[in-house]
mmCIF file of C-alpha atoms in Angstrom:
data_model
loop_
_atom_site.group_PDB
_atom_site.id
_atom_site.type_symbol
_atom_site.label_atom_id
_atom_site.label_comp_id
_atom_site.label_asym_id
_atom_site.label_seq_id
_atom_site.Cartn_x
_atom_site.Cartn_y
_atom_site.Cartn_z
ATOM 1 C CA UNK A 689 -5.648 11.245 9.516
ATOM 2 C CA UNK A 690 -2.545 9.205 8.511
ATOM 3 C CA UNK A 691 -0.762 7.676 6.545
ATOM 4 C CA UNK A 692 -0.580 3.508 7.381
ATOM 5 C CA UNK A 693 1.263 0.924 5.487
ATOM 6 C CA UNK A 694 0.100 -2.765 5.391
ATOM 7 C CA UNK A 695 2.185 -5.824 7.248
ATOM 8 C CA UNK A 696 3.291 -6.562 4.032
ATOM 9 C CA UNK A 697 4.683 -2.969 3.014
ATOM 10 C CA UNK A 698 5.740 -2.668 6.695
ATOM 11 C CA UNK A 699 8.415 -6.054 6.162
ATOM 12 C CA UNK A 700 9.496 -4.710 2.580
ATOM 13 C CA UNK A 701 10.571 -1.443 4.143
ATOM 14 C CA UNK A 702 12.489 -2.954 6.891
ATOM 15 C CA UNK A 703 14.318 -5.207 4.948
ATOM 16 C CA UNK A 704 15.315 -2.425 1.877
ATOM 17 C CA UNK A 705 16.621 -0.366 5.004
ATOM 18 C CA UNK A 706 18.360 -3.053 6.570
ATOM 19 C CA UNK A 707 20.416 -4.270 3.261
ATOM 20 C CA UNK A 708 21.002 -0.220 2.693
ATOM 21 C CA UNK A 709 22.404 -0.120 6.386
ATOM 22 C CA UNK A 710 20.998 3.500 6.674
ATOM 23 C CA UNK A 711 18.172 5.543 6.526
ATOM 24 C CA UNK A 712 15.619 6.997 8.954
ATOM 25 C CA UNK A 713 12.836 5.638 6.797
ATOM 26 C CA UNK A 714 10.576 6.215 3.685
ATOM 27 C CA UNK A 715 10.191 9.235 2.186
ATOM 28 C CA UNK A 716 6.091 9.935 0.090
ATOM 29 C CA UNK A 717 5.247 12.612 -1.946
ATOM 30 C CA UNK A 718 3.877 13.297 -4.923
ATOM 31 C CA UNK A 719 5.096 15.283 -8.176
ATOM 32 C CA UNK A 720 3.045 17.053 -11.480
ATOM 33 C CA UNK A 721 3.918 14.300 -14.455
ATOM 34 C CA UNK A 722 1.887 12.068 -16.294
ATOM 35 C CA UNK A 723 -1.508 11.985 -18.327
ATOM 36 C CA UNK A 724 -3.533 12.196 -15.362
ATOM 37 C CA UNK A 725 -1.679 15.334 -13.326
ATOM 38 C CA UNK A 726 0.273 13.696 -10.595
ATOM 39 C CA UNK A 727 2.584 10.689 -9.602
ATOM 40 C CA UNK A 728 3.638 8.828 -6.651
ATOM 41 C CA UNK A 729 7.268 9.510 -5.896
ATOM 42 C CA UNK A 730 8.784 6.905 -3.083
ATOM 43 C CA UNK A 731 12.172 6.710 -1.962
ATOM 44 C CA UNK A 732 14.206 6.440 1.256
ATOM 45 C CA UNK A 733 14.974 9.109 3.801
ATOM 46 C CA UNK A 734 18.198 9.793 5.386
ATOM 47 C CA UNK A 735 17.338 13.221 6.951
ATOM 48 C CA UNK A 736 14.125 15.303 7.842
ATOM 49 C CA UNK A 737 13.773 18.565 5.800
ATOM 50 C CA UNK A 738 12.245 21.309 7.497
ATOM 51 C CA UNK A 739 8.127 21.225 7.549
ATOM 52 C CA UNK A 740 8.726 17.355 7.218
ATOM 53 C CA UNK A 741 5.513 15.471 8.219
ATOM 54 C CA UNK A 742 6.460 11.660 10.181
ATOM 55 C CA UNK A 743 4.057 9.051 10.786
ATOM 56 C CA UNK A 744 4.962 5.936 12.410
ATOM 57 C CA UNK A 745 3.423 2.512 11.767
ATOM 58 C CA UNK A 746 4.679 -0.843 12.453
ATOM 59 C CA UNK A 747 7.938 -0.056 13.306
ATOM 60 C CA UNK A 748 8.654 1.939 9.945
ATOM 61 C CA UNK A 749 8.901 6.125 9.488
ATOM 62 C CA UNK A 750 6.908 7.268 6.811
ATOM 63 C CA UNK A 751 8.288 11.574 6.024
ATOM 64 C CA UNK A 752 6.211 13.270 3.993
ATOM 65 C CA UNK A 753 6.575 17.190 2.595
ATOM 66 C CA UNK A 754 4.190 19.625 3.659
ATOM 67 C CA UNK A 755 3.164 20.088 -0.828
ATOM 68 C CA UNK A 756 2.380 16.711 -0.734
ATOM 69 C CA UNK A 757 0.440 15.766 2.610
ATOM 70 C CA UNK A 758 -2.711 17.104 1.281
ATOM 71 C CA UNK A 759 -2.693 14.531 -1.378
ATOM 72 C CA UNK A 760 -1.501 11.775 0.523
ATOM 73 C CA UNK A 761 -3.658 12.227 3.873
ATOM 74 C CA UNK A 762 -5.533 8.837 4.755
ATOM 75 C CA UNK A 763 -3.065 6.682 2.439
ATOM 76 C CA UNK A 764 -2.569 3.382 2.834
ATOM 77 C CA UNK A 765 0.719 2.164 1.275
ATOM 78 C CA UNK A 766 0.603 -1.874 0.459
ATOM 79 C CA UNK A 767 3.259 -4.366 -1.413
ATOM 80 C CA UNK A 768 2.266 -7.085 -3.634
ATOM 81 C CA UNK A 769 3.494 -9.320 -5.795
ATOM 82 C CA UNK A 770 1.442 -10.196 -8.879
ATOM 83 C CA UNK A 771 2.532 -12.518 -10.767
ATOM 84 C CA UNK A 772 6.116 -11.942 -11.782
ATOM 85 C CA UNK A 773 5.869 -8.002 -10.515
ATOM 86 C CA UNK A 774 6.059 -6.730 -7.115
ATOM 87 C CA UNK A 775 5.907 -3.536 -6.044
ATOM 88 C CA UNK A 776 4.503 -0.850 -3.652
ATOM 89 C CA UNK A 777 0.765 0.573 -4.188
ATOM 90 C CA UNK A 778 -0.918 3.584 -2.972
ATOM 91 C CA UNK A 779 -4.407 3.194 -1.562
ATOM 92 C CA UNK A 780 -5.239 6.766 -1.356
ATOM 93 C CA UNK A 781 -8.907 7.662 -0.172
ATOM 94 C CA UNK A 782 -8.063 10.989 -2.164
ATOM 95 C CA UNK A 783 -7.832 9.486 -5.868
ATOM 96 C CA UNK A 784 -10.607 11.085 -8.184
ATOM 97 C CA UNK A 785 -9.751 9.137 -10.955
ATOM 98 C CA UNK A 786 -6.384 7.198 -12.600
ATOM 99 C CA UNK A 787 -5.038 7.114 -15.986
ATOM 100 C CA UNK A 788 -5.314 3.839 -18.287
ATOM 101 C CA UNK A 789 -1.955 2.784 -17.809
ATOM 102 C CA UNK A 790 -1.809 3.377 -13.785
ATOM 103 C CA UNK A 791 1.139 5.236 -13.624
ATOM 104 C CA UNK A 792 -0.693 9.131 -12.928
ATOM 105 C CA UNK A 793 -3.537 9.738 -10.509
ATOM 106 C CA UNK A 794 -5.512 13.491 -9.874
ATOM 107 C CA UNK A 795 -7.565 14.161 -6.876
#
């Protein structure tokens, strides 16, 4: 499996890289927080660490650490704007459940 990201996600990505003027792409993984176990942790990549996943779609790198592939195999990562918020979302085949206020997941 891997991990996609919409047309949508796909444009954000390449345009946050291209105003930062560096980066090899976007970095996933996941970290133990929250009410509900775990959280999404996104942020941009400027070198591979060792055991570094990379998936490829649409143009766009996607690195992910070996701790966190397992929970973000099969992910689809999407950006909307709703309303006056925009922002990235996870659709992870691996989510068990979510807490009320969508900010933890567990698998």
């Amino acid at each position: 499996m891997a991990i996609t990201l919409t047309d949508s996600a796909a444009d954000r990505v390449k345009t946050f890289l291209a105003k930062r003027g560096k980066g090899l792409g976007l970095r996933l993984g996941v970290r133990t927080t929250g009410c509900s176990g775990m959280a999404y942790v996104i942020e941009f990549a400027d070198e591979l660490d060792e055991g570094d996943t990379v998936f490829e779609d649409k143009g766009v790198k996607v690195i992910v650490n070996p701790k966190s592939l397992v929970y973000l195999e099969g992910t689809e990562l999407d950006f909307a704007r709703e309303g006056l918020n925009e922002g990235f979302k996870f659709n992870n085949p691996n989510e068990k459940d979510r807490c009320g206020c969508g900010e933890s997941f567990n698998v």
